[in-house]
Amino acid sequence: MSSTRLFDTPEFALAVLAATPACVVDPRDRIVEVNAAFAHKVNREPGILVGLSLLELMQGASVDSSTASGGACFRLHDAEKESWVRLDRITVGPREIVTLVDVTKEWQSLTTIATSRSARDRLMLDAEVGTWRYDPDKQLYYFSSELSL
């Protein structure tokens, strides 16, 4: 059995980097370099991406975007499927590396929760069922409009 750990090998590090959609941006957030995985994810040829503004590229390549999760997320159609990605920035020396992190499962969960809450709220409104809560600090009760007298 080998004593060399997989994460300590340059070949493994290069394979991980090649599989991760990433680009290098300059201080003005213009793309300086991209890997093939990044170009594939945004469905563009690598050569035309150099010099473009990262944010403008992502807005143009995406079919939807949101900042609801605290960071900029974009819905992309690549060659195989639709996915949601978040831009993660890593500073390496004087350069900034931007990776596209797949957050599709998180977006699906958020959509399911929002849909469920909306359906529950509609059902409660139709049934004229209300909610209430108590604030122990202020010693006050708060009632929804359905319970207001």
mmCIF file of C-alpha atoms in Angstrom:
data_model
loop_
_atom_site.group_PDB
_atom_site.id
_atom_site.type_symbol
_atom_site.label_atom_id
_atom_site.label_comp_id
_atom_site.label_asym_id
_atom_site.label_seq_id
_atom_site.Cartn_x
_atom_site.Cartn_y
_atom_site.Cartn_z
ATOM 1 C CA MET A 1 0.000 0.000 0.000
ATOM 2 C CA SER A 2 1.350 3.416 -0.963
ATOM 3 C CA SER A 3 2.070 5.993 1.725
ATOM 4 C CA THR A 4 1.433 8.910 -0.660
ATOM 5 C CA ARG A 5 -1.874 10.562 0.026
ATOM 6 C CA LEU A 6 -4.047 11.273 -2.994
ATOM 7 C CA PHE A 7 -4.453 14.972 -2.139
ATOM 8 C CA ASP A 8 -0.672 15.404 -2.021
ATOM 9 C CA THR A 9 -0.146 14.398 -5.659
ATOM 10 C CA PRO A 10 0.093 17.112 -8.318
ATOM 11 C CA GLU A 11 -1.797 14.931 -10.799
ATOM 12 C CA PHE A 12 -4.817 14.759 -8.503
ATOM 13 C CA ALA A 13 -4.749 18.527 -7.851
ATOM 14 C CA LEU A 14 -4.650 19.189 -11.601
ATOM 15 C CA ALA A 15 -7.532 16.768 -12.209
ATOM 16 C CA VAL A 16 -9.663 18.499 -9.554
ATOM 17 C CA LEU A 17 -8.864 21.928 -10.990
ATOM 18 C CA ALA A 18 -9.663 20.778 -14.527
ATOM 19 C CA ALA A 19 -13.053 19.418 -13.398
ATOM 20 C CA THR A 20 -13.978 22.568 -11.452
ATOM 21 C CA PRO A 21 -15.426 25.397 -13.581
ATOM 22 C CA ALA A 22 -13.031 28.258 -12.856
ATOM 23 C CA CYS A 23 -11.688 31.478 -14.302
ATOM 24 C CA VAL A 24 -9.098 34.093 -13.360
ATOM 25 C CA VAL A 25 -10.289 37.707 -13.230
ATOM 26 C CA ASP A 26 -8.395 40.995 -13.126
ATOM 27 C CA PRO A 27 -9.086 43.821 -10.621
ATOM 28 C CA ARG A 28 -11.845 45.174 -12.928
ATOM 29 C CA ASP A 29 -13.546 41.734 -12.829
ATOM 30 C CA ARG A 30 -12.703 41.000 -16.452
ATOM 31 C CA ILE A 31 -11.850 37.433 -17.385
ATOM 32 C CA VAL A 32 -8.148 36.819 -17.955
ATOM 33 C CA GLU A 33 -8.196 33.034 -18.292
ATOM 34 C CA VAL A 34 -10.767 30.214 -18.194
ATOM 35 C CA ASN A 35 -10.590 26.454 -18.027
ATOM 36 C CA ALA A 36 -12.578 24.136 -20.298
ATOM 37 C CA ALA A 37 -15.051 23.237 -17.518
ATOM 38 C CA PHE A 38 -15.975 26.920 -17.072
ATOM 39 C CA ALA A 39 -16.482 27.449 -20.811
ATOM 40 C CA HIS A 40 -18.591 24.280 -20.996
ATOM 41 C CA LYS A 41 -20.738 25.363 -18.025
ATOM 42 C CA VAL A 42 -21.535 28.780 -19.553
ATOM 43 C CA ASN A 43 -21.939 27.163 -22.991
ATOM 44 C CA ARG A 44 -19.368 29.393 -24.695
ATOM 45 C CA GLU A 45 -16.065 28.863 -26.507
ATOM 46 C CA PRO A 46 -13.054 29.529 -24.213
ATOM 47 C CA GLY A 47 -11.385 31.945 -26.660
ATOM 48 C CA ILE A 48 -14.249 34.446 -26.719
ATOM 49 C CA LEU A 49 -14.490 34.696 -22.913
ATOM 50 C CA VAL A 50 -11.139 36.415 -22.315
ATOM 51 C CA GLY A 51 -11.634 40.141 -21.763
ATOM 52 C CA LEU A 52 -15.356 39.930 -20.959
ATOM 53 C CA SER A 53 -16.816 41.250 -17.721
ATOM 54 C CA LEU A 54 -17.613 38.238 -15.524
ATOM 55 C CA LEU A 55 -20.932 39.643 -14.300
ATOM 56 C CA GLU A 56 -22.059 40.637 -17.809
ATOM 57 C CA LEU A 57 -21.120 37.166 -19.092
ATOM 58 C CA MET A 58 -23.058 35.438 -16.337
ATOM 59 C CA GLN A 59 -26.109 37.641 -16.857
ATOM 60 C CA GLY A 60 -26.009 36.975 -20.584
ATOM 61 C CA ALA A 61 -25.421 33.232 -20.262
ATOM 62 C CA SER A 62 -28.063 32.662 -17.592
ATOM 63 C CA VAL A 63 -31.795 32.280 -18.026
ATOM 64 C CA ASP A 64 -32.436 33.527 -14.479
ATOM 65 C CA SER A 65 -30.486 34.991 -11.575
ATOM 66 C CA SER A 66 -30.994 35.742 -7.920
ATOM 67 C CA THR A 67 -29.207 37.185 -4.919
ATOM 68 C CA ALA A 68 -31.736 35.808 -2.418
ATOM 69 C CA SER A 69 -29.236 33.385 -0.920
ATOM 70 C CA GLY A 70 -26.737 36.106 -0.065
ATOM 71 C CA GLY A 71 -24.549 35.622 -3.123
ATOM 72 C CA ALA A 72 -25.074 35.956 -6.835
ATOM 73 C CA CYS A 73 -26.635 32.777 -8.239
ATOM 74 C CA PHE A 74 -27.374 32.066 -11.876
ATOM 75 C CA ARG A 75 -29.520 29.450 -13.603
ATOM 76 C CA LEU A 76 -27.618 28.036 -16.575
ATOM 77 C CA HIS A 77 -28.404 25.641 -19.402
ATOM 78 C CA ASP A 78 -25.250 23.768 -20.303
ATOM 79 C CA ALA A 79 -24.975 21.025 -22.902
ATOM 80 C CA GLU A 80 -26.400 18.352 -20.577
ATOM 81 C CA LYS A 81 -28.821 19.952 -18.125
ATOM 82 C CA GLU A 82 -30.087 23.008 -16.320
ATOM 83 C CA SER A 83 -28.358 24.014 -13.109
ATOM 84 C CA TRP A 84 -28.031 26.817 -10.573
ATOM 85 C CA VAL A 85 -24.488 28.029 -9.823
ATOM 86 C CA ARG A 86 -23.028 30.432 -7.288
ATOM 87 C CA LEU A 87 -19.871 32.476 -7.877
ATOM 88 C CA ASP A 88 -17.209 31.751 -5.252
ATOM 89 C CA ARG A 89 -14.123 33.926 -5.203
ATOM 90 C CA ILE A 90 -10.707 32.813 -3.968
ATOM 91 C CA THR A 91 -7.714 35.133 -3.781
ATOM 92 C CA VAL A 92 -4.455 33.421 -4.718
ATOM 93 C CA GLY A 93 -1.596 35.871 -4.452
ATOM 94 C CA PRO A 94 -2.338 38.889 -6.647
ATOM 95 C CA ARG A 95 -4.969 37.019 -8.647
ATOM 96 C CA GLU A 96 -8.602 36.247 -7.987
ATOM 97 C CA ILE A 97 -9.997 32.871 -9.008
ATOM 98 C CA VAL A 98 -13.761 32.545 -9.496
ATOM 99 C CA THR A 99 -15.320 29.096 -9.365
ATOM 100 C CA LEU A 100 -18.855 28.127 -10.304
ATOM 101 C CA VAL A 101 -20.306 26.071 -7.461
ATOM 102 C CA ASP A 102 -23.350 23.967 -8.305
ATOM 103 C CA VAL A 103 -26.176 24.862 -5.863
ATOM 104 C CA THR A 104 -29.008 23.198 -7.812
ATOM 105 C CA LYS A 105 -30.114 20.946 -4.944
ATOM 106 C CA GLU A 106 -30.230 23.909 -2.548
ATOM 107 C CA TRP A 107 -32.380 25.877 -5.024
ATOM 108 C CA GLN A 108 -34.707 22.922 -5.461
ATOM 109 C CA SER A 109 -35.095 22.724 -1.675
ATOM 110 C CA LEU A 110 -35.770 26.461 -1.396
ATOM 111 C CA THR A 111 -38.360 26.251 -4.176
ATOM 112 C CA THR A 112 -40.084 23.331 -2.457
ATOM 113 C CA ILE A 113 -40.210 25.217 0.856
ATOM 114 C CA ALA A 114 -41.525 28.402 -0.775
ATOM 115 C CA THR A 115 -44.194 26.485 -2.690
ATOM 116 C CA SER A 116 -45.262 24.611 0.447
ATOM 117 C CA ARG A 117 -45.515 27.818 2.477
ATOM 118 C CA SER A 118 -47.484 29.543 -0.249
ATOM 119 C CA ALA A 119 -49.939 26.640 -0.473
ATOM 120 C CA ARG A 120 -50.314 26.543 3.331
ATOM 121 C CA ASP A 121 -50.907 30.300 3.489
ATOM 122 C CA ARG A 122 -53.564 30.116 0.752
ATOM 123 C CA LEU A 123 -55.334 27.233 2.489
ATOM 124 C CA MET A 124 -55.284 29.037 5.844
ATOM 125 C CA LEU A 125 -56.629 32.209 4.261
ATOM 126 C CA ASP A 126 -59.412 30.321 2.460
ATOM 127 C CA ALA A 127 -60.376 28.513 5.669
ATOM 128 C CA GLU A 128 -60.159 31.758 7.623
ATOM 129 C CA VAL A 129 -57.681 30.147 9.998
ATOM 130 C CA GLY A 130 -55.265 32.537 11.590
ATOM 131 C CA THR A 131 -52.090 32.432 13.614
ATOM 132 C CA TRP A 132 -50.905 34.204 16.697
ATOM 133 C CA ARG A 133 -47.659 34.628 18.575
ATOM 134 C CA TYR A 134 -46.629 35.935 21.973
ATOM 135 C CA ASP A 135 -43.665 38.251 22.589
ATOM 136 C CA PRO A 136 -42.537 37.535 26.177
ATOM 137 C CA ASP A 137 -40.196 40.539 26.257
ATOM 138 C CA LYS A 138 -42.990 42.995 25.516
ATOM 139 C CA GLN A 139 -45.714 40.784 27.010
ATOM 140 C CA LEU A 140 -47.828 41.282 23.882
ATOM 141 C CA TYR A 141 -49.891 38.945 21.700
ATOM 142 C CA TYR A 142 -49.857 39.374 17.929
ATOM 143 C CA PHE A 143 -52.769 38.027 15.865
ATOM 144 C CA SER A 144 -53.045 37.574 12.105
ATOM 145 C CA SER A 145 -55.815 39.490 10.367
ATOM 146 C CA GLU A 146 -58.032 36.373 10.291
ATOM 147 C CA LEU A 147 -58.150 36.357 14.121
ATOM 148 C CA SER A 148 -58.563 40.103 14.622
ATOM 149 C CA LEU A 149 -61.806 41.027 16.236
#
